[in-house]
Amino acid sequence: MSTTQSEAPAALCMQACGARPLISSVVMSLVVMGTLVGCAPKAEEKKSSGPPATLITVIQARTVTLDVTEDTLGTLEAVIDPKIGAEVAGRVVKVLARPGDKVKKGQLICLLDDADFTIQTRSDVAEIQRLESLLAQQERLVGRQQNLVGRGFISQNALDDAIAQRNALRAQLAAARARADAGQSNLGKTRVLAPVDGEIETQIVAPGDYVKVGDPLFKLVSNKRLRAHLPFPETAAVKMRRGLPVRITSPQAPGKVVEGEIDDIRPSVTETSRALDVIARFDNTQSLLSGGTINGSVVVERKQNVIVVPEQSVVLRPAGKVAYVVVDGKAQQRVVETGAKQAGMIEILNGLTDGETVALDGAGFLTHGAAVSVQDRGKAAPAATPPRPQG
């Protein structure tokens, strides 16, 4: 009886102890299964996800004729900018043009006092009339004496004297007419006329001023034909020669290009800037103003059948300069050798062929083998983002 009572608690204890490991095993199994079930979709999701495709635009490499240029910043100067001076002495009576006025060739711009020249002209006319009368009388005398000599009434010497006096009168008349022409010309010069079409830049005289021959009256500027001064470093001297094409752009005419050519190259380098002064003249079709700044490009070489891409398609990588060719939605890295640049395009000497599709916008964010998504260049592309690191 006592033995049975003492064994019962032990049996119950052993039964309870034996059940706990079983329950723990079952619980652990359920936890592991739940964990595996919960983790399986995430692992599958991670396996299916990867770096997003980089959004880019593309362009084809093409073959063009490329102009190699030397570029500089220059200034404009008017080819025709005369200083109008007095051709006769006199007092300024009237000024008919002011600074900023546009004038035409032959337009009256100033009047000088013409009283003295008018008097002189009258005197010259009177002298001509006097000499013409004397000469006419002498011509008749020579004619009569020639008749008398033929009839033997007078000697040949008398006829010779009459002829000499006639010839002297002819010479005096010619001189008088020349003086009259000069006087008439001087009278006309009291009316100061614009020598060319242009604009009055400076008015130097005012009514009442007395001017002598050669004294300046106005400074006139004509912008019909301009001279471009293009400074280049000494190293460019071997490339420059007369006749090379020149392209000129100016902030005064945005988007417009003026064509010209090199007319002169100064034989010496300027002392202050140590630059070579290259001069190009051209007709001003864009209403440019002299004194303004310009961008000048001299075409020193013209290359045929050159492969070019936009400059932004060429990026720097550890391998050097590269471009990314898009094939089957992937970016393939090509190491390229570049040459000259023009208008945002760059020459490809090696690494690309004509017609290949290369990355444009977003090329700087690509790596070899990266997936790309090509967007139409006509649409506004969002800012490209670098690919996410893998792992």
Coordinates of C-alpha atoms in Angstrom, one line a residue, residues 58-62 307-309 324-327 332 334 351-359:
V58 CA 20.0 57.4 -78.0
I59 CA 21.5 58.7 -81.2
Q60 CA 23.2 57.1 -84.1
A61 CA 26.8 57.7 -85.0
R62 CA 26.9 59.3 -88.4
I307 CA 32.3 59.7 -87.7
V308 CA 30.8 62.0 -85.1
V309 CA 28.6 61.7 -82.0
Y324 CA 28.0 53.1 -74.7
V325 CA 26.5 51.2 -77.7
V326 CA 22.9 50.0 -77.1
V327 CA 22.4 46.4 -78.2
Q332 CA 28.0 47.8 -74.2
R334 CA 33.4 50.9 -76.2
G351 CA 35.9 52.6 -81.5
L352 CA 32.6 53.2 -83.4
T353 CA 31.2 52.6 -86.8
D354 CA 28.7 54.6 -88.9
G355 CA 25.1 53.9 -87.9
E356 CA 25.7 52.4 -84.4
T357 CA 23.2 53.5 -81.7
V358 CA 24.9 55.1 -78.8
A359 CA 23.6 56.4 -75.5

